[in-house]
Coordinates of C-alpha atoms in Angstrom, one line a residue:
Chain A
X1 CA 0.0 0.0 0.0
X2 CA 1.4 3.3 -1.1
X3 CA 1.5 5.9 1.7
X4 CA 2.9 9.3 2.7
X5 CA 3.5 10.5 6.2
X6 CA 5.2 12.9 8.5
X7 CA 7.3 11.0 11.1
X8 CA 9.1 12.1 14.2
X9 CA 11.4 9.1 14.7
X10 CA 14.5 8.2 12.7
X11 CA 13.8 6.9 9.1
X12 CA 14.8 3.3 8.6
X13 CA 15.9 3.1 5.0
X14 CA 15.9 -0.7 4.6
X15 CA 12.4 -1.0 6.1
X16 CA 11.0 1.5 3.6
X17 CA 12.7 -0.3 0.6
X18 CA 11.2 -3.6 2.0
X19 CA 7.8 -2.0 2.3
X20 CA 7.6 -0.9 -1.4
X21 CA 9.1 -4.2 -2.5
X22 CA 6.2 -6.0 -0.9
X23 CA 6.2 -9.2 1.1
X24 CA 8.5 -11.1 -1.2
X25 CA 9.9 -8.3 -3.2
X26 CA 9.0 -10.2 -6.3
X27 CA 6.5 -8.2 -8.3
X28 CA 8.4 -5.1 -9.3
X29 CA 11.9 -5.5 -10.5
X30 CA 12.8 -1.8 -10.2
X31 CA 12.9 0.4 -7.1
X32 CA 14.1 4.1 -7.2
X33 CA 14.7 5.9 -4.0
X34 CA 15.6 9.4 -2.9
X35 CA 17.1 10.0 0.4
X36 CA 17.7 13.6 1.7
X37 CA 20.1 14.2 4.6
X38 CA 21.0 17.2 6.7
X39 CA 24.1 18.8 5.2
X40 CA 26.9 20.3 7.3
X41 CA 26.8 23.6 5.6
X42 CA 24.5 26.1 4.0
X43 CA 26.6 28.1 1.7
X44 CA 29.5 29.3 3.7
X45 CA 28.0 28.8 7.1
X46 CA 28.6 25.6 9.1
X47 CA 25.4 24.0 10.2
X48 CA 25.2 22.1 13.5
X49 CA 21.6 21.0 13.4
X50 CA 18.1 22.0 12.4
X51 CA 14.5 21.7 13.2
X52 CA 11.8 20.9 10.7
X53 CA 8.3 22.0 11.7
X54 CA 5.1 21.4 9.7
X55 CA 1.5 22.4 9.4
X56 CA 0.8 18.7 10.1
X57 CA -2.7 18.3 8.8
X58 CA -2.1 20.1 5.5
X59 CA 1.4 18.7 5.0
X60 CA 0.0 15.1 5.3
X61 CA -2.8 16.0 2.9
X62 CA -0.4 17.6 0.4
X63 CA 1.9 14.6 0.5
X64 CA -0.9 12.3 -0.1
X65 CA -2.2 14.4 -3.0
X66 CA 1.3 14.3 -4.5
X67 CA 1.4 10.5 -4.1
X68 CA -1.9 10.2 -6.0
X69 CA -0.5 12.4 -8.8
X70 CA 2.6 10.2 -9.0
X71 CA 0.5 7.1 -9.1
X72 CA -1.4 8.6 -12.1
X73 CA 2.0 9.2 -13.8
X74 CA 3.3 5.7 -12.9
X75 CA 0.2 3.5 -12.9
X76 CA 0.7 0.4 -10.7
X77 CA 3.6 1.8 -8.7
X78 CA 4.0 1.3 -5.0
X79 CA 5.3 4.4 -3.4
X80 CA 6.2 5.3 0.2
X81 CA 7.2 8.9 1.1
X82 CA 8.1 10.0 4.6
X83 CA 9.4 13.3 5.9
X84 CA 10.8 13.7 9.4
X85 CA 10.0 16.7 11.7
X86 CA 11.6 17.9 14.9
X87 CA 15.2 18.3 15.8
X88 CA 17.7 16.7 13.4
X89 CA 21.5 16.5 13.5
X90 CA 23.9 16.8 10.6
X91 CA 23.8 13.5 8.6
X92 CA 20.3 12.5 9.7
X93 CA 17.9 11.4 7.0
X94 CA 15.1 14.1 6.7
X95 CA 13.1 12.7 3.8
X96 CA 12.9 9.4 1.9
X97 CA 10.9 8.4 -1.1
X98 CA 10.9 4.9 -2.5
X99 CA 9.0 4.0 -5.7
X100 CA 8.7 0.4 -7.0
X101 CA 7.5 -0.4 -10.4
X102 CA 7.8 -3.1 -13.1
X103 CA 9.7 -0.6 -15.3
X104 CA 12.6 1.4 -14.0
X105 CA 11.7 4.5 -16.0
X106 CA 8.4 4.7 -14.2
X107 CA 10.1 4.0 -10.8
X108 CA 12.5 6.9 -11.4
X109 CA 9.7 9.2 -12.7
X110 CA 7.5 8.6 -9.7
X111 CA 10.3 9.0 -7.2
X112 CA 11.5 12.2 -8.8
X113 CA 8.0 13.7 -9.1
X114 CA 7.3 13.1 -5.4
X115 CA 10.5 14.7 -4.1
X116 CA 10.2 17.7 -6.5
X117 CA 6.6 18.4 -5.5
X118 CA 7.3 17.9 -1.8
X119 CA 9.9 20.6 -2.0
X120 CA 7.5 22.9 -3.9
X121 CA 4.3 22.5 -2.0
X122 CA 4.3 20.8 1.3
X123 CA 4.1 23.2 4.3
X124 CA 7.2 22.2 6.1
X125 CA 9.8 24.7 7.4
X126 CA 13.4 24.4 8.2
X127 CA 15.1 26.3 11.0
X128 CA 18.9 25.9 10.8
X129 CA 21.3 26.4 13.7
X130 CA 24.8 27.5 12.7
X131 CA 28.1 26.9 14.3
X132 CA 28.6 30.7 14.7
X133 CA 25.7 30.7 17.1
X134 CA 23.1 32.1 14.7
X135 CA 19.9 30.4 13.6
X136 CA 17.7 31.1 10.6
X137 CA 14.6 30.0 8.8
X138 CA 15.7 28.7 5.5
X139 CA 14.1 30.9 2.7
X140 CA 13.3 33.5 5.4
X141 CA 15.2 36.0 3.2
X142 CA 12.1 36.2 1.0
X143 CA 10.0 37.2 4.0
X144 CA 10.6 40.9 3.4
X145 CA 10.0 40.6 -0.3
X146 CA 6.7 40.0 -2.0
X147 CA 5.8 36.3 -1.8
X148 CA 4.9 35.0 -5.3
X149 CA 1.3 34.0 -5.6
X150 CA 1.5 30.2 -5.7
X151 CA -2.2 29.8 -6.0
Chain B
X1 CA -16.6 38.7 11.5
X2 CA -13.4 37.6 13.3
X3 CA -11.2 35.0 11.6
X4 CA -8.6 33.1 13.6
X5 CA -5.5 32.4 11.5
X6 CA -2.8 29.8 12.2
X7 CA 0.6 31.2 11.7
X8 CA 3.8 29.2 11.2
X9 CA 7.6 29.4 11.2
X10 CA 9.1 32.8 10.1
X11 CA 5.7 34.4 9.9
X12 CA 5.0 33.4 13.5
X13 CA 8.3 35.0 14.5
X14 CA 7.3 38.1 12.6
X15 CA 4.0 38.6 14.5
X16 CA 5.2 37.1 17.7
X17 CA 2.5 34.4 17.9
X18 CA 1.4 31.2 16.2
X19 CA -2.2 32.5 16.0
X20 CA -3.7 35.8 15.0
X21 CA -7.3 37.1 14.8
X22 CA -8.3 39.5 12.1
X23 CA -11.6 41.3 11.4
X24 CA -13.0 41.2 7.9
X25 CA -16.5 42.0 6.7
X26 CA -19.1 39.2 6.4
X27 CA -18.8 37.6 3.0
X28 CA -15.1 38.3 2.8
X29 CA -12.8 36.4 0.6
X30 CA -9.2 35.2 0.8
X31 CA -8.2 38.3 -1.0
X32 CA -9.7 40.5 1.7
X33 CA -8.0 38.3 4.4
X34 CA -4.6 38.7 2.8
X35 CA -4.8 42.4 2.9
X36 CA -5.9 42.3 6.6
X37 CA -3.2 39.9 7.5
X38 CA -0.4 41.8 5.8
X39 CA -1.3 44.8 7.9
X40 CA -0.4 42.8 11.1
X41 CA 3.3 43.3 10.7
X42 CA 5.7 45.1 8.4
X43 CA 7.8 42.0 8.3
X44 CA 5.0 40.1 6.4
X45 CA 4.9 40.2 2.6
X46 CA 2.1 42.3 1.1
X47 CA 0.4 39.2 -0.3
X48 CA 1.1 36.2 2.0
X49 CA 0.1 32.8 1.0
X50 CA -3.2 31.5 2.6
X51 CA -4.5 28.0 3.0
X52 CA -8.2 27.3 3.8
X53 CA -9.1 23.9 5.2
X54 CA -5.7 22.5 4.3
X55 CA -5.7 23.7 0.8
X56 CA -3.8 26.6 -0.9
X57 CA -6.6 29.2 -1.6
X58 CA -6.9 31.8 -4.4
X59 CA -8.2 35.3 -3.7
X60 CA -11.8 34.5 -4.8
X61 CA -12.4 31.8 -2.2
X62 CA -14.9 32.9 0.4
X63 CA -13.9 32.5 4.1
X64 CA -16.1 32.1 7.2
X65 CA -15.5 31.7 10.9
X66 CA -15.8 27.9 10.6
X67 CA -13.0 27.6 8.1
X68 CA -9.5 26.6 9.2
X69 CA -7.3 29.4 7.9
X70 CA -3.5 29.3 7.8
X71 CA -0.7 31.7 6.8
X72 CA 1.9 29.8 4.9
X73 CA 5.5 31.1 4.7
X74 CA 7.8 29.9 1.9
X75 CA 8.1 26.1 2.3
X76 CA 11.5 24.4 2.9
X77 CA 10.8 20.7 3.2
X78 CA 12.8 18.0 1.6
Chain C
X1 CA 35.5 6.6 -2.9
X2 CA 33.3 5.8 -5.9
X3 CA 33.5 2.2 -7.0
X4 CA 31.9 -0.4 -9.3
X5 CA 32.1 -4.1 -8.7
X6 CA 30.6 -7.5 -9.5
X7 CA 29.7 -9.3 -6.2
X8 CA 28.7 -12.9 -5.5
X9 CA 27.2 -12.3 -2.0
X10 CA 23.9 -10.7 -1.2
X11 CA 23.7 -6.9 -1.6
X12 CA 23.3 -5.0 1.7
X13 CA 21.3 -1.9 0.7
X14 CA 21.9 0.0 3.9
X15 CA 25.6 -0.5 3.8
X16 CA 25.8 0.9 0.2
X17 CA 23.8 4.0 1.1
X18 CA 26.0 4.5 4.1
X19 CA 29.1 4.1 1.9
X20 CA 28.1 6.9 -0.5
X21 CA 26.9 9.1 2.4
X22 CA 30.5 9.0 3.7
X23 CA 31.6 8.7 7.3
X24 CA 29.1 11.1 8.8
X25 CA 26.7 11.4 5.8
X26 CA 27.0 15.1 6.2
X27 CA 28.5 16.4 2.9
X28 CA 25.9 15.6 0.3
X29 CA 22.3 16.2 1.2
X30 CA 20.9 14.1 -1.7
X31 CA 21.2 10.4 -2.4
X32 CA 19.5 8.7 -5.4
X33 CA 19.4 4.9 -5.6
X34 CA 18.3 2.3 -8.0
X35 CA 17.6 -1.2 -6.8
X36 CA 16.9 -4.0 -9.3
X37 CA 15.3 -7.2 -8.0
X38 CA 14.5 -10.6 -9.6
X39 CA 10.9 -10.6 -10.8
X40 CA 8.6 -13.6 -10.5
X41 CA 7.6 -13.5 -14.1
X42 CA 9.0 -12.8 -17.5
X43 CA 6.0 -12.0 -19.7
X44 CA 3.5 -14.8 -19.1
X45 CA 6.0 -17.3 -17.8
X46 CA 6.5 -17.8 -14.0
X47 CA 10.2 -17.5 -13.0
X48 CA 11.5 -19.5 -10.1
X49 CA 15.1 -18.3 -10.2
X50 CA 18.0 -17.2 -12.4
X51 CA 21.7 -17.2 -12.9
X52 CA 23.7 -14.1 -13.8
X53 CA 27.1 -14.8 -15.4
X54 CA 29.6 -12.2 -16.6
X55 CA 32.8 -11.8 -18.5
X56 CA 34.3 -10.7 -15.2
X57 CA 37.3 -8.6 -16.3
X58 CA 35.5 -6.7 -19.0
X59 CA 32.3 -6.3 -16.9
X60 CA 34.3 -4.7 -14.1
X61 CA 36.2 -2.5 -16.6
X62 CA 32.9 -1.4 -18.3
X63 CA 31.3 -0.6 -15.0
X64 CA 34.2 1.5 -14.0
X65 CA 34.2 3.3 -17.3
X66 CA 30.5 4.0 -16.8
X67 CA 31.2 5.3 -13.3
X68 CA 33.8 7.7 -14.7
X69 CA 31.4 8.9 -17.3
X70 CA 28.7 9.5 -14.6
X71 CA 31.3 11.4 -12.5
X72 CA 31.9 13.6 -15.5
X73 CA 28.2 14.3 -15.8
X74 CA 27.8 14.9 -12.0
X75 CA 31.1 16.3 -10.9
X76 CA 31.7 15.8 -7.2
X77 CA 29.3 12.9 -6.9
X78 CA 30.0 9.8 -4.8
X79 CA 28.8 6.7 -6.7
X80 CA 28.7 3.0 -5.8
X81 CA 27.4 0.4 -8.3
X82 CA 27.3 -3.3 -7.6
X83 CA 26.0 -6.1 -9.7
X84 CA 25.5 -9.6 -8.3
X85 CA 26.3 -12.8 -10.3
X86 CA 25.6 -16.4 -9.6
X87 CA 22.3 -18.0 -8.7
X88 CA 19.6 -15.7 -7.5
X89 CA 16.1 -16.3 -6.2
X90 CA 12.9 -14.4 -6.9
X91 CA 13.0 -11.1 -4.9
X92 CA 16.8 -11.0 -4.5
X93 CA 18.6 -7.7 -5.3
X94 CA 20.6 -8.2 -8.5
X95 CA 21.9 -4.7 -8.9
X96 CA 22.2 -1.5 -6.9
X97 CA 23.4 2.0 -7.7
X98 CA 23.7 4.7 -5.1
X99 CA 24.7 8.3 -6.1
X100 CA 25.2 11.0 -3.5
X101 CA 25.6 14.7 -4.5
X102 CA 25.1 18.1 -3.1
X103 CA 22.2 18.6 -5.6
X104 CA 19.4 16.1 -6.1
X105 CA 19.2 16.6 -9.9
X106 CA 22.8 15.5 -10.2
X107 CA 22.3 12.6 -7.8
X108 CA 19.3 11.4 -9.9
X109 CA 21.1 12.0 -13.3
X110 CA 24.2 10.1 -12.1
X111 CA 22.2 7.2 -10.8
X112 CA 20.0 6.9 -13.9
X113 CA 23.0 7.1 -16.2
X114 CA 24.8 4.3 -14.5
X115 CA 21.9 1.9 -14.6
X116 CA 21.0 2.7 -18.2
X117 CA 24.5 2.1 -19.3
X118 CA 25.0 -1.0 -17.3
X119 CA 22.0 -2.5 -19.1
X120 CA 23.3 -1.5 -22.5
X121 CA 27.0 -2.3 -22.3
X122 CA 28.2 -4.5 -19.4
X123 CA 28.8 -8.1 -20.5
X124 CA 26.5 -9.8 -18.0
X125 CA 24.0 -12.5 -19.0
X126 CA 20.8 -13.8 -17.4
X127 CA 19.7 -17.4 -17.6
X128 CA 16.1 -17.7 -16.3
X129 CA 14.6 -20.9 -14.9
X130 CA 10.9 -21.1 -15.3
X131 CA 8.2 -22.8 -13.3
X132 CA 7.2 -24.9 -16.3
X133 CA 10.7 -26.6 -16.1
X134 CA 12.2 -24.6 -19.0
X135 CA 15.2 -22.3 -18.9
X136 CA 16.3 -19.6 -21.3
X137 CA 19.0 -17.0 -21.9
X138 CA 17.2 -13.6 -21.7
X139 CA 17.5 -11.9 -25.1
X140 CA 18.6 -15.2 -26.6
X141 CA 15.9 -14.8 -29.1
X142 CA 18.2 -12.4 -31.0
X143 CA 20.8 -15.1 -31.3
X144 CA 19.5 -16.3 -34.7
X145 CA 19.0 -12.8 -36.0
X146 CA 21.8 -10.4 -37.0
X147 CA 23.2 -8.8 -33.9
X148 CA 23.3 -5.0 -34.3
X149 CA 26.9 -3.7 -34.5
X150 CA 27.3 -2.1 -31.1
X151 CA 30.8 -0.8 -31.9
Chain D
X1 CA 47.7 -17.6 -37.0
X2 CA 45.4 -19.2 -34.4
X3 CA 43.3 -17.0 -32.2
X4 CA 41.6 -18.3 -29.1
X5 CA 38.3 -16.8 -28.4
X6 CA 36.4 -16.7 -25.1
X7 CA 32.7 -17.6 -25.6
X8 CA 29.9 -16.8 -23.2
X9 CA 26.3 -17.5 -22.4
X10 CA 24.0 -18.4 -25.3
X11 CA 26.9 -18.4 -27.7
X12 CA 28.8 -20.9 -25.6
X13 CA 25.7 -23.1 -25.7
X14 CA 25.5 -22.6 -29.5
X15 CA 29.0 -23.9 -30.1
X16 CA 29.1 -26.3 -27.2
X17 CA 32.1 -24.7 -25.6
X18 CA 33.3 -21.6 -23.7
X19 CA 36.4 -21.4 -25.9
X20 CA 37.0 -21.7 -29.6
X21 CA 40.1 -21.4 -31.8
X22 CA 39.9 -19.9 -35.2
X23 CA 42.5 -19.5 -37.9
X24 CA 42.9 -16.2 -39.6
X25 CA 45.7 -14.8 -41.8
X26 CA 48.5 -12.9 -40.1
X27 CA 47.6 -9.2 -39.9
X28 CA 43.9 -10.0 -39.6
X29 CA 41.4 -7.6 -38.1
X30 CA 38.3 -8.0 -36.0
X31 CA 36.3 -7.9 -39.2
X32 CA 38.1 -11.0 -40.5
X33 CA 37.7 -12.7 -37.1
X34 CA 33.9 -12.1 -37.1
X35 CA 33.5 -13.8 -40.4
X36 CA 35.6 -16.8 -39.2
X37 CA 33.7 -17.0 -35.9
X38 CA 30.3 -16.8 -37.5
X39 CA 31.2 -19.9 -39.5
X40 CA 31.6 -22.0 -36.3
X41 CA 27.9 -22.4 -35.9
X42 CA 24.7 -21.7 -37.8
X43 CA 23.2 -20.5 -34.5
X44 CA 25.6 -17.6 -34.3
X45 CA 24.6 -14.3 -35.9
X46 CA 26.5 -13.4 -39.1
X47 CA 28.3 -10.5 -37.3
X48 CA 28.7 -11.4 -33.7
X49 CA 30.0 -8.7 -31.3
X50 CA 33.7 -9.0 -30.4
X51 CA 35.7 -7.6 -27.6
X52 CA 39.5 -7.3 -27.7
X53 CA 41.4 -6.8 -24.4
X54 CA 38.1 -6.1 -22.5
X55 CA 36.9 -3.5 -25.0
X56 CA 34.2 -3.7 -27.7
X57 CA 36.2 -3.7 -31.0
X58 CA 35.3 -2.3 -34.4
X59 CA 36.1 -4.2 -37.6
X60 CA 39.3 -2.2 -38.3
X61 CA 41.0 -3.2 -35.0
X62 CA 44.0 -5.6 -35.7
X63 CA 44.2 -8.8 -33.6
X64 CA 47.1 -11.0 -32.7
X65 CA 47.7 -14.2 -30.7
X66 CA 48.5 -12.2 -27.6
X67 CA 45.2 -10.3 -27.5
X68 CA 42.4 -11.5 -25.3
X69 CA 39.5 -11.9 -27.7
X70 CA 35.9 -12.6 -26.6
X71 CA 32.6 -13.2 -28.3
X72 CA 29.9 -11.1 -26.6
X73 CA 26.2 -12.2 -26.9
X74 CA 23.5 -9.6 -26.3
X75 CA 23.9 -8.4 -22.7
X76 CA 21.2 -8.7 -20.1
X77 CA 22.5 -7.3 -16.9
X78 CA 20.7 -5.0 -14.5

């Protein structure tokens, strides 16, 4: 069963691959995954950790909408998408998408679509803590500018 | 009517709260709400993004006191 | 260190992701993977297992050539590509590519390039065993036809 | 001169061996070798793919007894 969710615990990569493979991993042949991890720098500034927060109900709904769109692109795919929230350390996995399909092109397309759309649309925010003691909302620089009308 | 708005992330920092109440005329739309919300703080953009009932909403969408309204800063998931 | 190899033992997916992430998984941010598994059918025929064989020296060389081409496409990537040979059961992982990069587009491009080229060029062959008792070289149907000149 | 050719997979089944020796004139090329190899079995294609020293080789590549020559059936990895 395809599913999308916010999670607060660490993301178990093997478990998610096994989940999309199905009980015996025998139906699909091709699994594409994307794993996002917390980087140790943002531009020139050293990052020590960050906190992801979300508008939970809407984020879950958007992620599920995205999943359904991906399943329309790659009919018959099995897709799992999870995004972690809360405090994360450098190196932690923050997001993982796994898409299984009979054909590898469809597995890649579905996986790629889901991560691109998550980045565009899902109401999740990232607050980075820097080694220099500072902290900042990522993208907060656009706060003082006109926000483009996404609607 | 009074509309309670959920406020997140950098926008919550800007207004100093994760919730705000704005007054708009009965029959108001998201467009009216955006103008009223932008007036809450100079740090907010002139046309902040609004979600109504977990969905991004365009200016023509009507809002009422029973709707869940949220102010959505630029997203940064993934 | 990027690397490509033929392996005879089971492929440990978590270990390969950890390998491209680097010691602390902190440099890259984006990891794209492709995992190929043995399907339970080939067209209408039920598959019970298969054997991959390779021209070992040339297969290893071709896989490393492909890796270097991918590293030219996605400069700074860390890529691991492994292909299993020998007898595999339905559901077993036969190939895995993991590509880590600062940017997700490059991670996806590198991963995709490597699997597409492996399928095209690396001298590995697949002998499928069917439930009906038959066995067949996959693609062996082209044996009696003119082989296109790949050179 | 005699050239020993490594033979794999379906082609090995076709000729009944994973190794074959073919005679070609001194100074022969991959093109000459292909013709000689195709004559080994009716089950082989007229222009089978050849690798010389772990590299796919075009017809103009010269071959000698010290080269490692292999006959490459359609690949099916991945």
